[in-house]
Amino acid sequence: MATYSIFQLFIFSFLILKSLSQTHPSPKQPPKSLILPVSKHPSTLQYTTQFNLGTPLNPQTLLLDLGGRLLWIDCENGYNHSSTYRPGLCGSAMCSAAKPIFGCELCLFSSSKQGFCNNNTCLVAIENTITTTVQFAEIAIDTISIGPFTMVPNFIFGCASAWLIKGLDSGINGVVGLGRTRIGFPTQLTSRFGGTFRRKFALCLPSSTSKSNGIVVFGDVRYVFYPNYNKSKLIDLTTSFSFTKLLVNPVTTADDVQGEPSADYFIGVTSITINKKPISQINTTLLSIDKNGFGGTKISTVKPYTVLESSIYNLVTENFAKELEAMNVARVAPMTPFTECFSTKNLKYNLVGVEVPNIGFVFENEDVYWELHGANLMVEISREVVCLGLLDGGLNPRTSIVIGAHQLEDNLLQFDLAASKLGFTSTLLEQEVECANFIV
Ligand SMILES: *[C@@H]1O[C@H](CO)[C@@H](O)[C@H](O)[C@H]1NC(C)=O
Ligand SMILES: *[C@@H]1O[C@H](CO)[C@@H](O)[C@H](O)[C@H]1NC(C)=O
Ligand SMILES: *[C@@H]1O[C@H](CO)[C@@H](O)[C@H](O)[C@H]1NC(C)=O
Ligand SMILES: *[C@@H]1O[C@H](CO)[C@@H](O)[C@H](O)[C@H]1NC(C)=O
């Protein structure tokens, strides 16, 4: 049995209250929103969520993959026979929804995946985006349940063999793909509940591995938090987003599929600033997506730190270090995987972390930018040393800028798929709010 954190129990008890307080209490009434809790693993920095799958309920701990194409489970372990499991028969609607499929196959591994390997089912290519390993697996449906009350029958997922989860934390049974596909988690929920269930979700990744929990909220809600200094005070962030367009990379960025647009969320960074000063030498060709799908900027929850194409990395780190030098902050030896490390001796701390130059991603015009402060920029190595939490992605990477999880923590991001826009707040720490302070 999974152990539930206080935060999850809180959400569960809230869901009870909510269902009691609804004006037309009816178990059939579709929810307007759903919430998944998010935890951060201390050493691997993987972000996970939990819900149940199957009948009877099998609790699942799953890696959260923002750009993942679909939900997939290790069907060999941690997922017992389920009476609501149905394999995706060739020619069925779920098969065509899951496309591009590899083909229609006989069960090849029947001995290992008891009950989860069937003849005449279609296979889908599934990628473990942490290890970039690909496997062909049976597509299937089963009931997922989120909290004690929301059952979603016939949810499409991939049923993988155990070796695909290698590289994920022990205890993780699979991956929740929130990507832009027909079988991505957000789109499946929306098409299931329809009507008032909006095709949007918000993500708030926790920074702390102990006390703090983050959230993914699907559907339309008000985003209300309390500040750390007063739990009775409400801070409503629903209208505090800045927006930029979500872009579709027309060429897949995954290793598992061909011939479909990328499931990743791309945004149009047009310039990068250090303390609001644009770095003029950046090669802007790298910032746009070319016809082969190379270049551009995407957001990732599986990359722990932002990865920049080499020439961009060099310019950002040089300019950042120059600003710190002017502040009399001494450079110290690199600490793998980081190259830019500094003594904390002349650095102060404030609400938004260590006081270092801000780095900004500028979008449509100079008034639309996402500014990163100390807590999202620096990684504390010790009391004496902090390092800039960016990595060099080498020359000619597939995507020039991959904004990673450390840079997303305690920021609220809203992915509005219907309107194709990303809403972002700056760090919530400025208002003494963390993701865990979300009020359902
Ligand atoms: C699967 O069944 C076994 C034996 O009945 C049980 O010990 C185990 O907890 C079950 N696993 C899940 C994930 O429900
Ligand atoms: C699949 O079909 C093959 C060949 O007809 C048969 O030998 C095998 O037992 C079947 N496997 C399952 C799981 O039904
Ligand atoms: C906390 O916030 C509530 C609601 O805004 C307010 O009534 C109360 O006075 C605040 N408490 C303190 C100690 O400031
Ligand atoms: C800018 O980047 C593009 C794409 O990698 C490259 O073809 C071009 O030569 C670069 N321009 C300069 C001035 O380095």
XYZ file of C-alpha atoms and ligand atoms in Angstrom:
496
model
C 0.000 0.000 0.000
C 1.288 3.458 -0.762
C 1.838 5.829 2.075
C -0.008 9.062 1.606
C 1.468 12.363 2.613
C -0.464 14.849 4.683
C -0.859 16.900 1.553
C -2.549 14.070 -0.298
C -4.829 13.296 2.633
C -5.661 16.963 2.620
C -6.601 16.812 -1.030
C -8.605 13.645 -0.521
C -10.502 15.141 2.380
C -11.071 18.242 0.356
C -12.547 16.187 -2.437
C -14.947 14.683 0.104
C -15.972 18.149 1.247
C -16.277 19.361 -2.294
C -18.537 16.522 -3.320
C -20.694 17.091 -0.245
C -20.972 20.777 -0.900
C -21.890 20.569 -4.564
C -25.311 21.977 -5.300
C -26.378 18.941 -7.290
C -24.539 16.103 -5.665
C -24.520 13.322 -8.154
C -21.820 10.750 -8.667
C -22.367 11.113 -12.404
C -21.651 14.801 -12.481
C -18.311 15.224 -14.223
C -15.620 17.091 -12.295
C -14.491 20.513 -13.517
C -10.958 19.949 -12.358
C -8.650 17.260 -11.018
C -5.507 17.521 -8.963
C -2.450 15.322 -8.838
C 0.156 15.770 -6.083
C 3.811 16.118 -7.141
C 6.840 15.056 -5.088
C 10.530 15.524 -5.756
C 13.025 12.763 -5.204
C 16.029 14.033 -3.210
C 18.908 12.406 -5.088
C 17.725 11.761 -8.633
C 15.652 14.990 -8.781
C 12.835 13.104 -10.490
C 9.307 14.444 -9.975
C 6.587 11.910 -9.370
C 2.849 11.744 -8.901
C 0.445 9.069 -7.689
C -2.913 7.655 -8.659
C -4.597 4.279 -8.924
C -4.985 2.062 -11.917
C -7.219 -0.948 -12.473
C -9.817 -2.962 -10.590
C -9.071 -3.623 -7.778
C -7.082 -0.423 -7.372
C -3.348 -0.694 -7.955
C -1.582 2.363 -6.511
C 0.960 3.734 -8.973
C 3.886 6.049 -8.445
C 4.688 7.600 -11.795
C 7.293 9.932 -13.199
C 5.862 13.246 -14.363
C 6.958 13.920 -17.945
C 5.615 17.201 -19.314
C 6.482 16.351 -22.930
C 5.669 12.634 -22.706
C 3.321 11.249 -25.376
C 1.221 9.018 -23.143
C 0.785 7.231 -19.836
C 2.733 4.004 -19.629
C 3.090 1.434 -16.903
C 5.504 -1.369 -16.153
C 2.953 -4.162 -16.510
C 5.309 -6.871 -15.316
C 5.577 -5.511 -11.782
C 3.348 -3.378 -9.634
C 0.239 -3.875 -11.748
C -1.796 -6.945 -10.897
C -4.434 -8.542 -13.006
C -7.235 -6.042 -13.417
C -10.794 -6.960 -14.353
C -11.161 -3.678 -16.257
C -8.031 -4.164 -18.374
C -8.721 -4.372 -22.103
C -6.016 -4.797 -24.711
C -6.135 -2.492 -27.740
C -7.361 -4.780 -30.467
C -6.133 -4.052 -33.936
C -8.425 -1.715 -35.789
C -10.037 -0.392 -32.583
C -10.535 3.311 -31.883
C -7.878 3.290 -29.184
C -5.383 1.909 -31.644
C -5.955 4.711 -34.085
C -5.892 7.290 -31.267
C -2.538 5.964 -30.113
C -0.954 6.228 -33.519
C 1.547 6.165 -34.960
C 1.536 2.531 -34.061
C 4.266 0.095 -34.800
C 1.932 -2.580 -36.029
C -0.464 -5.331 -35.193
C 1.154 -8.225 -33.442
C 0.904 -11.554 -31.755
C 1.912 -11.535 -28.137
C 5.646 -12.002 -28.097
C 6.348 -12.029 -24.385
C 3.419 -13.953 -22.910
C 5.450 -15.728 -20.267
C 6.637 -12.529 -18.613
C 3.603 -10.252 -18.746
C 0.831 -12.544 -17.493
C -2.462 -11.243 -18.825
C -0.936 -8.100 -20.247
C 0.240 -9.569 -23.472
C -2.404 -10.427 -26.027
C -2.642 -11.523 -29.608
C -4.046 -9.220 -32.261
C -3.231 -6.067 -30.300
C -1.522 -3.017 -31.605
C 1.888 -2.017 -30.431
C 2.970 1.495 -29.693
C 6.524 2.724 -29.402
C 7.171 4.082 -25.914
C 10.186 6.055 -24.820
C 11.686 6.339 -21.365
C 12.726 9.980 -21.790
C 15.235 9.819 -18.922
C 17.296 7.059 -20.507
C 15.994 7.622 -24.088
C 15.314 3.883 -24.303
C 12.496 2.827 -26.626
C 10.262 -0.231 -26.402
C 7.288 -1.524 -28.404
C 4.462 -2.256 -26.044
C 0.823 -3.265 -26.065
C -1.658 -0.430 -26.035
C -4.511 -0.958 -23.580
C -7.233 0.672 -21.530
C -8.083 0.479 -17.870
C -9.763 2.608 -15.225
C -7.666 5.222 -13.495
C -8.840 6.775 -10.270
C -7.673 10.073 -8.935
C -8.462 10.603 -5.273
C -11.176 8.363 -3.844
C -14.036 9.604 -6.039
C -12.966 10.277 -9.565
C -12.878 7.216 -11.741
C -11.923 7.573 -15.360
C -12.771 4.361 -17.201
C -11.193 3.329 -20.492
C -8.057 5.403 -20.084
C -5.566 4.619 -22.840
C -2.034 3.705 -21.810
C 0.944 1.651 -22.873
C 1.684 -1.624 -21.104
C 5.458 -1.979 -21.046
C 7.882 -4.684 -19.968
C 9.897 -4.129 -16.812
C 13.180 -3.237 -18.502
C 11.801 0.056 -19.778
C 11.640 1.569 -16.272
C 15.373 1.100 -15.680
C 16.867 4.490 -14.862
C 13.810 5.653 -12.945
C 13.804 5.813 -9.140
C 13.032 2.569 -7.410
C 9.341 2.630 -6.599
C 8.384 4.284 -9.874
C 6.084 2.090 -11.979
C 5.810 4.167 -15.117
C 5.421 7.614 -16.593
C 2.573 10.114 -16.912
C 2.981 11.900 -20.232
C 1.393 15.347 -20.229
C 2.375 15.964 -23.845
C 0.431 17.429 -26.745
C -0.984 14.268 -28.259
C -4.463 12.807 -28.560
C -3.578 10.235 -25.925
C -1.662 12.657 -23.694
C -2.999 12.846 -20.152
C -4.575 16.338 -20.409
C -6.348 15.660 -23.688
C -7.717 12.306 -22.552
C -9.162 13.881 -19.394
C -10.753 16.697 -21.365
C -12.263 14.458 -23.982
C -13.603 12.212 -21.225
C -15.263 14.939 -19.173
C -15.982 17.337 -22.022
C -18.030 20.484 -21.594
C -16.885 22.442 -18.575
C -13.590 20.552 -18.232
C -11.212 22.913 -19.995
C -8.266 21.723 -22.025
C -5.716 23.334 -19.743
C -3.550 22.371 -16.813
C -1.287 24.123 -14.362
C 2.000 22.850 -13.032
C 3.797 23.875 -9.845
C 6.969 21.889 -9.129
C 8.100 21.757 -5.498
C 11.607 22.831 -4.582
C 11.819 20.945 -1.346
C 12.074 17.179 -1.170
C 10.760 16.920 2.358
C 7.994 19.210 3.475
C 6.786 20.518 0.186
C 4.468 19.011 -2.390
C 3.683 20.396 -5.791
C 0.601 20.037 -7.935
C -0.699 19.480 -11.409
C -4.250 20.842 -11.719
C -6.258 19.846 -14.769
C -9.225 21.932 -15.871
C -10.278 25.398 -14.892
C -9.780 26.518 -11.305
C -8.813 29.605 -9.391
C -5.212 29.417 -8.285
C -5.359 30.446 -4.635
C -2.428 30.077 -2.234
C -1.644 31.158 1.299
C 1.624 32.854 2.241
C 3.973 31.199 4.731
C 3.543 34.019 7.235
C -0.258 33.720 7.553
C -2.207 30.593 6.682
C -5.524 32.430 6.793
C -4.563 34.940 4.179
C -5.489 34.148 0.575
C -3.368 35.111 -2.405
C -5.229 34.611 -5.678
C -2.831 34.254 -8.598
C -5.508 33.500 -11.188
C -5.036 36.830 -12.915
C -1.308 37.289 -12.314
C -0.046 35.339 -15.299
C 1.957 36.733 -18.159
C 1.256 34.873 -21.387
C 3.272 33.742 -24.330
C 2.295 31.579 -27.279
C 2.762 27.842 -27.071
C 4.424 26.740 -30.293
C 4.139 23.419 -32.030
C 7.345 21.949 -33.338
C 6.083 20.266 -36.526
C 8.732 17.557 -36.288
C 8.753 15.071 -33.437
C 11.457 15.540 -30.777
C 11.010 12.032 -29.386
C 13.075 8.989 -30.231
C 10.086 6.688 -30.374
C 7.885 8.081 -33.118
C 8.151 9.540 -36.582
C 5.788 11.545 -38.711
C 3.890 13.474 -36.068
C 4.413 16.900 -34.498
C 6.425 17.038 -31.300
C 4.523 16.302 -28.082
C 6.786 18.819 -26.303
C 5.694 22.307 -25.254
C 7.729 24.869 -27.185
C 7.793 28.604 -26.501
C 9.275 31.442 -28.515
C 12.257 32.855 -26.635
C 13.569 35.763 -28.724
C 16.313 37.008 -26.447
C 17.997 36.378 -23.099
C 18.787 39.106 -20.590
C 21.118 39.366 -17.628
C 19.868 41.939 -15.131
C 17.455 43.099 -17.860
C 20.304 43.747 -20.355
C 19.866 41.705 -23.554
C 22.801 39.534 -24.605
C 23.131 40.913 -28.117
C 25.513 38.337 -29.605
C 23.117 35.365 -29.330
C 22.620 33.696 -32.715
C 18.881 34.158 -33.131
C 18.684 31.428 -35.767
C 19.153 28.970 -32.907
C 16.130 30.415 -31.118
C 13.655 29.529 -33.830
C 12.533 26.081 -34.903
C 13.804 25.231 -38.365
C 12.008 23.105 -40.944
C 13.658 19.950 -39.644
C 12.450 20.650 -36.123
C 15.878 21.739 -34.820
C 16.344 24.726 -32.533
C 13.827 26.602 -30.402
C 12.984 26.418 -26.710
C 10.991 23.799 -24.860
C 10.064 23.091 -21.263
C 10.966 19.816 -19.564
C 10.275 18.224 -16.191
C 12.716 15.374 -16.807
C 15.792 17.577 -17.285
C 16.767 18.661 -13.770
C 18.560 21.806 -15.055
C 18.180 24.042 -18.084
C 20.367 22.927 -20.981
C 21.627 25.548 -23.461
C 23.274 25.092 -26.837
C 27.022 25.742 -26.420
C 27.303 29.213 -27.940
C 24.283 30.392 -25.926
C 25.639 28.719 -22.798
C 28.983 30.463 -23.178
C 27.410 33.883 -23.660
C 25.020 33.492 -20.736
C 27.658 32.215 -18.328
C 30.277 34.819 -19.379
C 27.852 37.702 -18.929
C 26.513 36.289 -15.679
C 30.028 35.837 -14.261
C 30.978 39.365 -15.329
C 28.077 40.815 -13.339
C 29.065 38.794 -10.289
C 32.687 39.883 -10.650
C 31.476 43.484 -10.525
C 29.781 42.561 -7.245
C 33.114 41.280 -5.888
C 31.950 37.713 -5.797
C 34.819 35.259 -6.161
C 34.720 32.431 -8.625
C 35.602 29.006 -7.236
C 36.421 25.617 -8.740
C 33.698 23.997 -10.873
C 31.571 21.309 -9.251
C 30.341 18.657 -11.666
C 28.010 19.006 -13.522
C 28.274 22.797 -13.137
C 31.050 25.003 -14.516
C 30.090 28.344 -12.920
C 30.583 28.238 -9.168
C 30.966 31.128 -6.761
C 31.820 31.849 -3.168
C 28.848 32.958 -1.094
C 31.114 35.242 0.968
C 29.878 38.511 -0.591
C 26.405 37.260 -1.445
C 23.250 38.075 0.473
C 20.024 36.120 0.630
C 16.506 37.485 0.192
C 13.019 36.035 -0.290
C 13.791 34.816 -3.800
C 17.039 33.092 -2.890
C 20.647 34.165 -3.112
C 21.027 37.679 -4.568
C 22.609 37.117 -7.969
C 21.984 38.772 -11.338
C 18.594 37.802 -12.778
C 18.359 35.923 -16.038
C 15.357 36.650 -18.234
C 13.776 34.855 -21.162
C 12.159 37.439 -23.434
C 9.228 36.378 -25.644
C 7.022 38.248 -28.155
C 8.383 41.650 -27.164
C 10.516 43.171 -24.428
C 7.502 43.517 -22.103
C 6.828 39.790 -22.072
C 9.600 38.097 -20.176
C 10.091 35.402 -17.592
C 12.662 36.433 -15.044
C 14.594 33.889 -12.998
C 15.965 34.800 -9.572
C 18.480 33.217 -7.206
C 16.371 30.299 -6.007
C 15.765 29.160 -9.593
C 19.263 29.967 -10.836
C 21.689 28.811 -8.208
C 22.286 25.378 -6.741
C 23.592 25.338 -3.204
C 26.621 23.063 -3.006
C 27.552 24.048 0.543
C 27.250 27.071 2.802
C 30.290 28.520 1.045
C 29.596 27.619 -2.586
C 26.730 28.111 -5.029
C 26.769 27.129 -8.699
C 24.755 28.424 -11.624
C 22.288 25.607 -12.373
C 22.631 25.613 -16.159
C 24.264 22.983 -18.366
C 26.091 23.091 -21.675
C 24.110 21.182 -24.312
C 26.921 21.040 -26.865
C 26.815 22.140 -30.497
C 23.856 21.320 -32.764
C 21.523 19.906 -30.135
C 18.037 18.993 -31.256
C 16.528 21.817 -29.170
C 18.638 24.917 -28.406
C 17.120 25.685 -24.995
C 15.515 23.092 -22.752
C 14.181 24.847 -19.680
C 14.631 22.320 -16.882
C 12.933 21.604 -13.595
C 15.160 23.615 -11.235
C 14.203 26.727 -13.169
C 10.478 25.871 -12.904
C 10.280 25.224 -9.179
C 7.843 27.367 -7.189
C 6.715 29.079 -10.397
C 3.131 28.505 -11.493
C 2.819 27.537 -15.150
C -0.485 27.226 -16.946
C -0.610 25.288 -20.206
C -3.738 26.345 -22.050
C -4.032 23.881 -24.903
C -7.294 25.271 -26.250
C -5.865 28.783 -26.585
C -2.319 27.511 -27.261
C -0.682 29.756 -24.718
C 1.526 29.415 -21.683
C 0.759 31.469 -18.595
C 3.663 31.979 -16.194
C 4.146 33.774 -12.920
C 7.557 34.713 -11.721
C 8.754 32.931 -8.592
C 6.024 32.576 -5.986
C 8.688 32.984 -3.281
C 8.480 36.736 -3.847
C 5.061 36.553 -2.181
C 6.274 34.019 0.390
C 4.259 31.329 -1.354
C 5.386 27.809 -2.287
C 3.633 25.259 -4.480
C 2.619 23.320 -1.364
C 0.539 26.305 -0.203
C -2.042 25.752 -2.925
C -5.582 25.886 -1.567
C -7.900 23.500 -3.353
C -0.518 -7.671 -6.299
O -0.880 -8.895 -5.692
C 0.026 -9.330 -4.718
C -0.387 -10.723 -4.260
O -1.756 -10.860 -4.260
C 0.029 -8.329 -3.568
O 0.921 -8.721 -2.574
C 0.452 -6.962 -4.128
O 0.380 -5.981 -3.117
C -0.420 -6.539 -5.279
N 0.147 -5.367 -5.895
C -0.554 -4.271 -6.189
C 0.193 -3.190 -6.856
O -1.740 -4.181 -5.929
C -1.125 -16.133 -29.706
O -1.245 -16.855 -30.890
C -0.262 -17.871 -31.018
C -0.326 -18.469 -32.411
O -1.683 -18.667 -32.785
C -0.515 -18.898 -29.915
O 0.451 -19.926 -30.001
C -0.399 -18.186 -28.569
O -0.706 -19.088 -27.523
C -1.336 -17.017 -28.493
N -1.021 -16.264 -27.293
C -1.949 -15.747 -26.495
C -1.482 -15.001 -25.297
O -3.144 -15.896 -26.696
C -3.991 36.767 8.578
O -4.849 37.002 7.472
C -6.206 37.170 7.817
C -7.016 37.259 6.505
O -6.489 38.224 5.662
C -6.334 38.414 8.665
O -7.709 38.607 9.039
C -5.469 38.253 9.919
O -5.501 39.436 10.692
C -4.038 37.925 9.527
N -3.291 37.584 10.730
C -2.180 38.221 11.065
C -1.485 37.704 12.289
O -1.712 39.126 10.384
C 23.739 30.569 -36.310
O 23.220 29.249 -36.125
C 22.902 28.612 -37.347
C 22.213 27.286 -36.959
O 23.053 26.487 -36.182
C 24.152 28.415 -38.176
O 23.828 27.783 -39.366
C 24.775 29.783 -38.439
O 26.003 29.627 -39.095
C 25.000 30.517 -37.135
N 25.445 31.900 -37.413
C 26.528 32.411 -36.883
C 26.810 33.839 -37.231
O 27.252 31.776 -36.134
